[in-house]
Short mmCIF file of N, CA and C in Angstrom, two decimals:
data_model
loop_
_atom_site.label_atom_id
_atom_site.label_comp_id
_atom_site.label_asym_id
_atom_site.label_seq_id
_atom_site.Cartn_x
_atom_site.Cartn_y
_atom_site.Cartn_z
N MET E 199 -20.04 -20.73 11.23
CA MET E 199 -18.40 -19.42 10.65
C MET E 199 -18.99 -18.98 9.40
N THR E 200 -18.65 -17.63 9.11
CA THR E 200 -19.17 -16.96 7.74
C THR E 200 -18.19 -16.46 7.02
N THR E 201 -18.96 -17.02 5.95
CA THR E 201 -17.34 -16.62 4.33
C THR E 201 -18.37 -16.25 3.29
N LEU E 202 -17.79 -15.70 3.56
CA LEU E 202 -17.94 -14.66 2.32
C LEU E 202 -17.72 -15.10 0.47
N SER E 203 -19.07 -14.00 0.01
CA SER E 203 -19.08 -14.54 -0.86
C SER E 203 -19.41 -13.31 -2.19
N LYS E 204 -20.04 -13.90 -3.20
CA LYS E 204 -20.53 -13.04 -4.43
C LYS E 204 -20.51 -11.70 -3.76
N VAL E 205 -22.21 -12.27 -3.33
CA VAL E 205 -22.97 -11.64 -2.69
C VAL E 205 -22.41 -10.62 -1.78
N ASP E 206 -21.59 -10.81 -0.60
CA ASP E 206 -20.86 -9.81 -0.06
C ASP E 206 -20.40 -9.03 0.10
N TYR E 207 -20.57 -8.65 -1.13
CA TYR E 207 -19.31 -7.79 -2.22
C TYR E 207 -20.06 -6.93 -3.29
N ILE E 208 -21.95 -6.32 -1.95
CA ILE E 208 -22.81 -5.27 -3.13
C ILE E 208 -21.49 -4.11 -2.00
N PRO E 209 -22.23 -2.82 -3.16
CA PRO E 209 -21.31 -2.07 -3.16
C PRO E 209 -22.03 -1.03 -2.42
N TYR E 210 -21.19 -0.48 -1.54
CA TYR E 210 -21.76 0.58 -0.16
C TYR E 210 -21.75 1.93 -0.65
N THR E 211 -22.56 2.37 -1.44
CA THR E 211 -22.14 4.14 -2.22
C THR E 211 -22.99 5.10 -0.85
N TRP E 212 -23.50 4.64 0.22
CA TRP E 212 -24.13 5.95 0.55
C TRP E 212 -22.78 6.46 1.07
N TYR E 213 -21.89 6.43 1.56
CA TYR E 213 -20.33 7.55 1.36
C TYR E 213 -20.13 8.40 0.26
N ASN E 214 -21.23 8.05 -0.38
CA ASN E 214 -21.14 9.29 -1.61
C ASN E 214 -22.06 10.09 -1.29
N TYR E 215 -22.84 10.49 -0.58
CA TYR E 215 -23.96 11.36 -0.84
C TYR E 215 -23.15 11.75 0.13
N CYS E 216 -23.16 11.58 1.26
CA CYS E 216 -22.59 11.99 2.77
C CYS E 216 -21.45 12.61 3.30
N MET E 217 -20.60 12.23 1.86
CA MET E 217 -18.77 13.34 2.23
C MET E 217 -18.51 14.55 1.18
N THR E 218 -18.01 14.69 1.34
CA THR E 218 -17.25 16.13 0.87
C THR E 218 -15.73 14.63 -0.14
N ASN E 219 -14.66 15.83 -1.08
CA ASN E 219 -13.66 14.74 -1.05
C ASN E 219 -12.54 15.07 -0.48
N LYS E 220 -12.44 16.43 0.27
CA LYS E 220 -11.35 16.70 1.86
C LYS E 220 -12.29 15.36 2.87
N GLU E 221 -13.42 15.39 2.96
CA GLU E 221 -13.97 14.63 4.10
C GLU E 221 -13.21 12.94 3.69
N LEU E 222 -13.57 12.42 2.80
CA LEU E 222 -12.93 11.11 1.94
C LEU E 222 -12.01 11.01 2.09
N LEU E 223 -11.15 12.06 2.46
CA LEU E 223 -9.31 11.83 1.73
C LEU E 223 -8.74 11.78 3.29
N ALA E 224 -9.71 12.31 4.22
CA ALA E 224 -9.62 12.51 5.77
C ALA E 224 -9.53 11.39 6.52
N TYR E 225 -10.46 10.11 5.68
CA TYR E 225 -11.13 9.49 6.33
C TYR E 225 -10.43 8.55 5.97
N THR E 226 -10.30 8.12 5.24
CA THR E 226 -9.17 7.31 3.49
C THR E 226 -7.62 7.51 5.20
N ALA E 227 -7.58 8.70 4.69
CA ALA E 227 -6.24 8.45 5.89
C ALA E 227 -6.08 7.97 7.35
N GLY E 228 -7.55 7.27 8.13
CA GLY E 228 -7.34 7.10 8.85
C GLY E 228 -7.52 6.46 8.80
N ILE E 229 -7.88 5.66 8.46
CA ILE E 229 -8.69 3.96 7.90
C ILE E 229 -7.06 3.12 7.67
N ILE E 230 -6.02 3.94 6.89
CA ILE E 230 -4.39 3.86 6.35
C ILE E 230 -3.44 4.26 7.15
N ASP E 231 -3.28 4.90 8.36
CA ASP E 231 -3.00 5.64 9.51
C ASP E 231 -2.85 3.91 10.27
N GLY E 232 -4.41 3.38 10.69
CA GLY E 232 -4.71 2.56 11.79
C GLY E 232 -4.81 1.70 11.40
N GLU E 233 -5.19 0.71 10.00
CA GLU E 233 -5.18 -0.42 9.52
C GLU E 233 -4.47 -0.56 9.02
N GLY E 234 -3.34 0.11 8.02
CA GLY E 234 -2.77 0.18 6.68
C GLY E 234 -1.03 -0.77 7.14
N TYR E 235 -0.89 -1.25 5.39
CA TYR E 235 0.46 -0.53 5.18
C TYR E 235 0.60 0.32 4.36
N ILE E 236 1.77 0.64 3.88
CA ILE E 236 2.38 1.63 3.12
C ILE E 236 3.65 0.99 3.17
N GLY E 237 4.19 -0.07 2.07
CA GLY E 237 5.40 -0.49 2.13
C GLY E 237 5.82 -0.71 0.57
N LEU E 238 7.29 -1.20 0.42
CA LEU E 238 7.59 -2.20 -0.88
C LEU E 238 7.90 -3.80 -0.77
N ILE E 239 7.27 -4.95 -1.51
CA ILE E 239 7.21 -6.01 -1.43
C ILE E 239 8.52 -6.28 -2.58
N PRO E 240 8.88 -6.94 -2.04
CA PRO E 240 9.80 -7.64 -3.37
C PRO E 240 9.33 -8.43 -4.09
N ASN E 241 10.06 -8.19 -5.43
CA ASN E 241 9.32 -8.58 -6.96
C ASN E 241 9.79 -10.10 -6.67
N SER E 242 9.57 -11.30 -6.97
CA SER E 242 10.23 -12.49 -6.81
C SER E 242 11.29 -12.86 -8.05
N ALA E 243 10.26 -12.31 -9.20
CA ALA E 243 10.73 -12.95 -10.79
C ALA E 243 12.09 -11.88 -10.88
N VAL E 244 12.16 -10.55 -10.57
CA VAL E 244 13.04 -10.01 -10.44
C VAL E 244 13.90 -9.59 -9.91
N ARG E 245 15.13 -10.09 -10.07
CA ARG E 245 16.29 -9.82 -8.87
C ARG E 245 16.01 -8.39 -8.36
N ASN E 246 16.01 -7.64 -7.35
CA ASN E 246 16.38 -6.27 -6.38
C ASN E 246 15.91 -5.34 -7.20
N ALA E 247 14.12 -5.99 -7.44
CA ALA E 247 13.20 -5.01 -7.46
C ALA E 247 12.48 -4.67 -7.10
N PHE E 248 11.50 -3.69 -6.71
CA PHE E 248 10.32 -3.61 -5.74
C PHE E 248 9.62 -2.79 -6.24
N ALA E 249 7.94 -4.00 -5.79
CA ALA E 249 6.36 -2.76 -6.26
C ALA E 249 6.45 -2.47 -5.25
N PRO E 250 5.49 -1.01 -5.15
CA PRO E 250 5.27 -0.43 -4.26
C PRO E 250 3.72 -0.45 -4.16
N LYS E 251 3.40 -0.50 -2.59
CA LYS E 251 1.69 -1.29 -2.23
C LYS E 251 1.29 -0.35 -0.93
N VAL E 252 0.11 -0.45 -1.34
CA VAL E 252 -0.70 -0.48 -0.13
C VAL E 252 -2.17 -1.42 0.03
N LYS E 253 -2.19 -1.97 1.31
CA LYS E 253 -2.96 -2.71 2.08
C LYS E 253 -3.70 -2.21 3.25
N VAL E 254 -5.13 -3.18 3.37
CA VAL E 254 -5.87 -2.82 4.29
C VAL E 254 -6.18 -4.50 5.06
N ALA E 255 -6.48 -4.34 5.43
CA ALA E 255 -7.34 -6.34 5.88
C ALA E 255 -7.59 -5.27 6.85
N SER E 256 -8.97 -5.95 6.91
CA SER E 256 -10.86 -5.81 7.98
C SER E 256 -10.86 -7.16 7.67
N THR E 257 -12.00 -7.42 9.17
CA THR E 257 -13.02 -8.17 9.13
C THR E 257 -14.70 -7.11 8.89
N ASN E 258 -13.92 -5.79 8.54
CA ASN E 258 -15.06 -5.69 7.86
C ASN E 258 -15.14 -4.97 6.47
N ILE E 259 -15.82 -5.31 5.87
CA ILE E 259 -15.99 -6.30 4.65
C ILE E 259 -16.89 -4.61 3.59
N LYS E 260 -17.16 -4.19 4.43
CA LYS E 260 -18.12 -2.22 3.70
C LYS E 260 -16.28 -1.22 4.13
N LEU E 261 -15.73 -1.61 4.98
CA LEU E 261 -14.72 -1.02 5.22
C LEU E 261 -13.67 -1.24 3.65
N ILE E 262 -13.55 -2.93 3.22
CA ILE E 262 -12.70 -2.64 2.59
C ILE E 262 -13.91 -2.41 1.14
N GLN E 263 -14.86 -3.08 0.39
CA GLN E 263 -15.50 -2.53 -0.77
C GLN E 263 -15.66 -0.25 -0.74
N PHE E 264 -15.52 -0.25 0.31
CA PHE E 264 -15.27 1.51 0.27
C PHE E 264 -13.87 1.64 -0.57
N LEU E 265 -12.81 1.69 0.08
CA LEU E 265 -11.92 1.71 -0.36
C LEU E 265 -12.08 1.04 -2.11
N LYS E 266 -11.87 -0.07 -2.35
CA LYS E 266 -12.34 -0.27 -3.59
C LYS E 266 -12.70 0.68 -4.61
N ASP E 267 -14.16 0.76 -4.06
CA ASP E 267 -15.31 1.59 -4.60
C ASP E 267 -14.67 2.64 -4.79
N ASN E 268 -13.63 3.74 -4.45
CA ASN E 268 -13.37 5.22 -4.17
C ASN E 268 -11.80 4.39 -4.86
N PHE E 269 -11.65 4.24 -4.94
CA PHE E 269 -9.94 4.52 -5.08
C PHE E 269 -9.07 3.08 -5.80
N GLY E 270 -9.88 2.43 -6.18
CA GLY E 270 -9.85 1.05 -7.17
C GLY E 270 -9.67 0.31 -6.39
N GLY E 271 -8.19 -0.89 -6.97
CA GLY E 271 -7.31 -1.01 -6.66
C GLY E 271 -8.18 -3.26 -6.37
N HIS E 272 -7.87 -3.96 -5.77
CA HIS E 272 -8.30 -5.91 -6.24
C HIS E 272 -8.63 -5.32 -4.29
N PHE E 273 -9.72 -6.17 -4.23
CA PHE E 273 -10.41 -7.44 -2.84
C PHE E 273 -10.59 -8.79 -2.52
N ASP E 274 -9.50 -9.09 -1.81
CA ASP E 274 -8.88 -10.63 -2.11
C ASP E 274 -8.97 -11.27 -0.21
N PRO E 275 -10.83 -12.13 -0.09
CA PRO E 275 -11.36 -12.43 0.76
C PRO E 275 -10.27 -13.24 1.65
N LEU E 276 -9.51 -12.93 2.47
CA LEU E 276 -9.11 -14.05 3.23
C LEU E 276 -9.76 -15.37 3.79
N ARG E 277 -9.17 -16.16 4.09
CA ARG E 277 -8.83 -17.71 4.56
C ARG E 277 -10.06 -17.81 5.34
N ASN E 278 -10.41 -18.40 5.39
CA ASN E 278 -12.15 -18.57 6.95
C ASN E 278 -10.51 -19.20 8.27
N HIS E 279 -10.94 -18.57 9.38
CA HIS E 279 -10.22 -18.30 10.29
C HIS E 279 -10.86 -19.74 11.50
N PRO E 280 -10.35 -20.96 12.19
CA PRO E 280 -10.41 -21.77 12.51
C PRO E 280 -10.92 -21.06 13.93
N GLY E 281 -12.90 -22.47 14.54
CA GLY E 281 -13.63 -21.16 15.63
C GLY E 281 -13.91 -20.96 15.46
N ASN E 282 -13.89 -19.57 16.15
CA ASN E 282 -15.20 -18.33 16.52
C ASN E 282 -14.74 -17.56 15.88
N MET E 283 -14.37 -16.66 14.64
CA MET E 283 -13.23 -15.80 14.70
C MET E 283 -13.66 -16.11 13.42
N LYS E 284 -14.09 -14.21 13.40
CA LYS E 284 -14.69 -13.92 11.71
C LYS E 284 -13.57 -14.02 10.05
N SER E 285 -14.17 -14.41 9.54
CA SER E 285 -13.62 -13.93 8.13
C SER E 285 -13.28 -12.70 8.39
N SER E 286 -11.41 -12.02 6.76
CA SER E 286 -11.28 -10.88 6.00
C SER E 286 -11.01 -11.08 5.44
N GLY E 287 -10.67 -10.01 4.65
CA GLY E 287 -10.95 -9.52 3.54
C GLY E 287 -8.95 -8.69 3.32
N MET E 288 -9.30 -8.31 2.69
CA MET E 288 -7.19 -7.92 2.14
C MET E 288 -8.31 -7.16 0.60
N TRP E 289 -7.49 -5.79 0.72
CA TRP E 289 -7.63 -4.25 -0.49
C TRP E 289 -6.32 -4.32 -0.27
N THR E 290 -6.11 -4.12 -1.41
CA THR E 290 -4.46 -4.06 -1.82
C THR E 290 -5.08 -2.63 -3.69
N LEU E 291 -3.97 -1.98 -3.50
CA LEU E 291 -3.25 -1.32 -4.58
C LEU E 291 -1.69 -1.23 -4.39
N SER E 292 -1.53 -1.52 -5.83
CA SER E 292 -0.69 -1.57 -6.25
C SER E 292 -0.35 -0.76 -7.40
N ASN E 293 1.29 -0.98 -8.03
CA ASN E 293 1.45 -0.72 -9.25
C ASN E 293 2.21 1.39 -9.14
N LYS E 294 3.72 1.43 -9.51
CA LYS E 294 3.29 2.74 -9.12
C LYS E 294 2.06 3.75 -9.56
N LYS E 295 1.77 3.93 -10.44
CA LYS E 295 0.92 5.20 -11.49
C LYS E 295 -0.83 4.54 -10.57
N HIS E 296 -0.83 3.73 -10.25
CA HIS E 296 -2.29 4.04 -9.10
C HIS E 296 -1.61 4.88 -7.63
N VAL E 297 -0.89 4.53 -6.85
CA VAL E 297 0.04 4.07 -5.35
C VAL E 297 -0.11 5.96 -5.67
N LYS E 298 1.42 6.40 -6.64
CA LYS E 298 1.57 7.66 -6.31
C LYS E 298 0.53 8.48 -6.56
N PRO E 299 -0.54 8.75 -6.69
CA PRO E 299 -1.43 9.93 -6.88
C PRO E 299 -2.14 9.30 -5.35
N PHE E 300 -2.73 8.22 -5.21
CA PHE E 300 -3.44 8.15 -3.87
C PHE E 300 -2.60 8.00 -3.02
N LEU E 301 -1.68 7.98 -2.88
CA LEU E 301 -0.88 8.62 -1.51
C LEU E 301 -0.08 10.03 -2.02
N MET E 302 -0.30 10.55 -2.86
CA MET E 302 -0.42 12.34 -2.61
C MET E 302 -1.50 13.12 -2.46
N SER E 303 -3.09 12.11 -2.81
CA SER E 303 -3.26 12.60 -2.40
C SER E 303 -3.48 12.40 -0.99
N LEU E 304 -3.32 11.37 0.03
CA LEU E 304 -3.76 11.68 1.36
C LEU E 304 -2.15 12.33 2.12
N LEU E 305 -1.24 12.19 1.49
CA LEU E 305 0.44 13.12 2.49
C LEU E 305 -0.72 14.06 3.03
N PRO E 306 -1.23 14.91 2.84
CA PRO E 306 -2.20 16.19 3.80
C PRO E 306 -2.55 15.84 5.40
N TYR E 307 -3.74 14.12 5.20
CA TYR E 307 -3.92 13.81 5.93
C TYR E 307 -3.80 12.78 6.68
N LEU E 308 -2.21 12.13 6.42
CA LEU E 308 -1.38 11.20 7.04
C LEU E 308 -0.52 11.83 8.19
N ILE E 309 -1.47 11.19 9.81
CA ILE E 309 -0.25 11.58 11.04
C ILE E 309 0.76 10.15 10.96
N LEU E 310 0.13 9.43 10.38
CA LEU E 310 1.31 8.17 11.70
C LEU E 310 2.18 7.25 10.77
N LYS E 311 1.46 7.24 9.17
CA LYS E 311 2.48 6.88 8.39
C LYS E 311 2.88 7.91 7.27
N ASP E 312 2.53 8.92 7.67
CA ASP E 312 3.59 10.07 6.54
C ASP E 312 4.78 10.61 6.00
N GLU E 313 5.54 9.40 6.84
CA GLU E 313 6.79 9.33 6.50
C GLU E 313 6.68 8.46 4.62
N GLN E 314 6.39 6.88 5.91
CA GLN E 314 6.49 6.26 4.31
C GLN E 314 5.65 6.50 3.54
N ALA E 315 5.08 7.52 2.79
CA ALA E 315 4.09 7.61 1.85
C ALA E 315 4.91 8.44 1.19
N LYS E 316 5.64 9.37 1.70
CA LYS E 316 6.77 9.95 1.09
C LYS E 316 7.96 9.03 0.29
N VAL E 317 7.62 8.40 1.29
CA VAL E 317 10.19 7.65 1.18
C VAL E 317 8.64 6.68 -0.14
N ILE E 318 7.61 6.17 -0.33
CA ILE E 318 7.30 5.91 -1.22
C ILE E 318 6.63 6.70 -2.67
N ILE E 319 6.19 7.24 -2.30
CA ILE E 319 6.21 8.65 -3.42
C ILE E 319 7.89 8.93 -3.62
N GLU E 320 8.79 9.11 -3.36
CA GLU E 320 9.77 9.47 -3.89
C GLU E 320 10.29 7.77 -5.27
N TYR E 321 10.08 6.44 -4.41
CA TYR E 321 10.31 5.87 -4.09
C TYR E 321 9.85 6.30 -5.95
N CYS E 322 8.62 6.45 -6.23
CA CYS E 322 8.14 6.31 -7.73
C CYS E 322 8.81 7.31 -8.82
N GLU E 323 8.62 7.93 -7.71
CA GLU E 323 8.97 9.18 -8.87
C GLU E 323 10.56 8.80 -9.31
N THR E 324 11.51 8.58 -8.99
CA THR E 324 12.87 8.11 -8.62
C THR E 324 13.58 6.78 -9.64
N CYS E 325 12.14 5.92 -9.33
CA CYS E 325 13.00 4.49 -9.60
C CYS E 325 11.89 4.09 -10.58
N HIS E 326 12.78 4.08 -11.34
CA HIS E 326 12.09 3.63 -12.96
C HIS E 326 12.67 1.77 -13.66
N PHE E 327 12.01 1.04 -14.44
CA PHE E 327 11.79 0.04 -14.27
C PHE E 327 12.89 0.21 -15.33
N LYS E 328 13.22 0.71 -16.85
CA LYS E 328 14.50 0.63 -17.98
C LYS E 328 15.81 1.16 -16.66
N GLU E 329 15.70 1.14 -15.86
CA GLU E 329 17.09 2.11 -15.37
C GLU E 329 17.49 0.30 -15.01
N MET E 330 16.72 -0.94 -14.64
CA MET E 330 16.88 -2.41 -15.25
C MET E 330 17.47 -2.99 -15.60
N ARG E 331 17.72 -2.49 -17.09
CA ARG E 331 17.95 -3.21 -18.27
C ARG E 331 19.01 -2.10 -19.18
N GLN E 332 19.76 -2.27 -18.37
CA GLN E 332 21.35 -1.59 -18.67
C GLN E 332 21.43 -2.63 -18.68
N THR E 333 22.86 -2.27 -19.70
CA THR E 333 23.83 -2.87 -20.42
C THR E 333 24.95 -1.89 -19.47
N ASN E 334 24.93 -0.88 -19.08
CA ASN E 334 26.02 -0.52 -18.65
C ASN E 334 26.17 -1.12 -16.77
N LYS E 335 27.00 -1.70 -17.19
CA LYS E 335 27.19 -2.94 -15.09
C LYS E 335 27.43 -1.94 -14.22
N GLU E 336 27.93 -0.88 -14.37
CA GLU E 336 28.10 0.17 -13.37
C GLU E 336 26.39 1.31 -12.74
N LEU E 337 25.72 1.65 -14.47
CA LEU E 337 24.41 2.71 -14.10
C LEU E 337 23.77 1.38 -13.02
N LYS E 338 23.63 0.16 -14.04
CA LYS E 338 22.50 -0.71 -13.26
C LYS E 338 22.94 -0.67 -11.66
N GLU E 339 24.38 -1.22 -11.48
CA GLU E 339 24.54 -1.29 -10.36
C GLU E 339 23.80 0.35 -9.02
N LYS E 340 24.09 1.01 -9.50
CA LYS E 340 23.35 2.40 -9.44
C LYS E 340 22.50 2.43 -9.00
N ALA E 341 21.36 1.84 -9.75
CA ALA E 341 20.01 1.92 -9.90
C ALA E 341 19.67 0.79 -9.03
N VAL E 342 19.77 -0.85 -9.07
CA VAL E 342 19.79 -1.60 -7.80
C VAL E 342 20.18 -0.82 -6.58
N GLN E 343 21.22 -0.70 -6.06
CA GLN E 343 21.86 0.47 -4.66
C GLN E 343 20.25 1.45 -4.78
N LYS E 344 19.90 1.78 -5.38
CA LYS E 344 19.28 3.07 -5.21
C LYS E 344 17.63 2.33 -4.76
N ARG E 345 17.69 1.34 -5.01
CA ARG E 345 15.91 0.47 -4.69
C ARG E 345 16.13 -0.25 -4.00
N ILE E 346 17.44 -0.90 -3.66
CA ILE E 346 17.87 -1.09 -1.98
C ILE E 346 17.50 -0.45 -0.99
N THR E 347 17.84 0.84 -0.92
CA THR E 347 18.11 1.35 -0.09
C THR E 347 16.76 2.13 0.52
N TYR E 348 16.25 2.57 -0.77
CA TYR E 348 14.17 2.72 -0.23
C TYR E 348 14.00 1.29 -0.11
N TYR E 349 14.48 0.33 -0.10
CA TYR E 349 13.33 -0.03 0.96
C TYR E 349 13.41 -0.99 2.21
N LYS E 350 15.58 0.15 2.52
CA LYS E 350 16.23 0.02 3.06
C LYS E 350 14.75 0.98 4.23
N LYS E 351 14.77 1.67 3.74
CA LYS E 351 14.22 3.11 4.42
C LYS E 351 12.72 2.47 4.94
N ILE E 352 11.72 2.06 3.93
CA ILE E 352 10.16 1.83 4.08
C ILE E 352 10.28 -0.19 6.12
N ARG E 353 11.39 -0.73 5.13
CA ARG E 353 11.53 -1.48 5.95
C ARG E 353 11.55 -0.95 7.73
N LEU E 354 12.75 -0.10 8.05
CA LEU E 354 12.91 0.86 8.88
C LEU E 354 11.73 1.04 10.04
N LEU E 355 11.34 2.75 8.68
CA LEU E 355 9.84 2.99 9.22
C LEU E 355 8.88 1.89 9.20
N ASN E 356 8.45 1.04 9.25
CA ASN E 356 7.92 0.08 9.52
C ASN E 356 7.93 -1.35 10.20
N HIS E 357 9.43 -0.45 10.43
CA HIS E 357 9.32 -2.02 11.60
C HIS E 357 8.82 -1.84 13.09
N ARG E 358 7.81 -2.85 13.41
CA ARG E 358 7.28 -2.57 14.65
C ARG E 358 7.95 -3.24 16.51
N GLY E 359 7.95 -2.54 16.85
CA GLY E 359 8.37 -3.00 18.03
C GLY E 359 9.37 -2.32 18.61
N LEU E 360 10.40 -2.80 19.94
CA LEU E 360 11.52 -1.77 19.53
C LEU E 360 12.53 -1.19 19.24
N PRO E 361 12.84 -0.06 18.85
CA PRO E 361 14.24 -0.22 18.08
C PRO E 361 15.37 -1.41 18.16
N ALA E 362 15.45 -0.82 16.85
CA ALA E 362 17.12 -2.45 16.88
C ALA E 362 17.84 -1.33 17.61
N ALA E 363 19.16 -2.68 18.27
CA ALA E 363 20.19 -2.16 19.14
C ALA E 363 20.84 -1.55 18.54
N THR E 364 21.65 -0.61 18.02
CA THR E 364 22.78 -0.76 16.93
C THR E 364 24.28 -0.03 17.98
N THR E 365 25.36 -0.65 17.09
CA THR E 365 26.55 0.08 18.33
C THR E 365 27.84 0.74 17.38
N GLU E 366 28.40 1.56 18.54
CA GLU E 366 28.78 2.13 17.12
C GLU E 366 30.18 2.20 17.33
#
């Protein structure tokens, strides 16, 4: 069983010499479309607050390092799995100031997750933390409802399996 160590995080910069910026973005969009997650994570410290996140989990550490080297974020080695399963890692990009420009640059190349990207970009542009500090209850409630609406939209887009049954 292999474990991840600091030695495994050697930068793999071969791609910097053979990819144009367009190719880099298209390649990354393919990774996000196939292996990624674009969504809103509830903030446990603040009720009805959500953090935009982009994540990719993989057993290929070179892939995770590629994303970290090119787009920042952080790399978390995941726990070793029992038996003969490979160790894996997760790349995470958080915070509106990082997620929004990242998704905007990938948007022309995303195919499967373009709707999720659009929702998160819109969330980043319209939902501001200062709205949650309102002393006016009516304004604060509007801000909360706006955030919940985005959260429900992204949950629906990220739903796996058959669509939920609807009754009218």
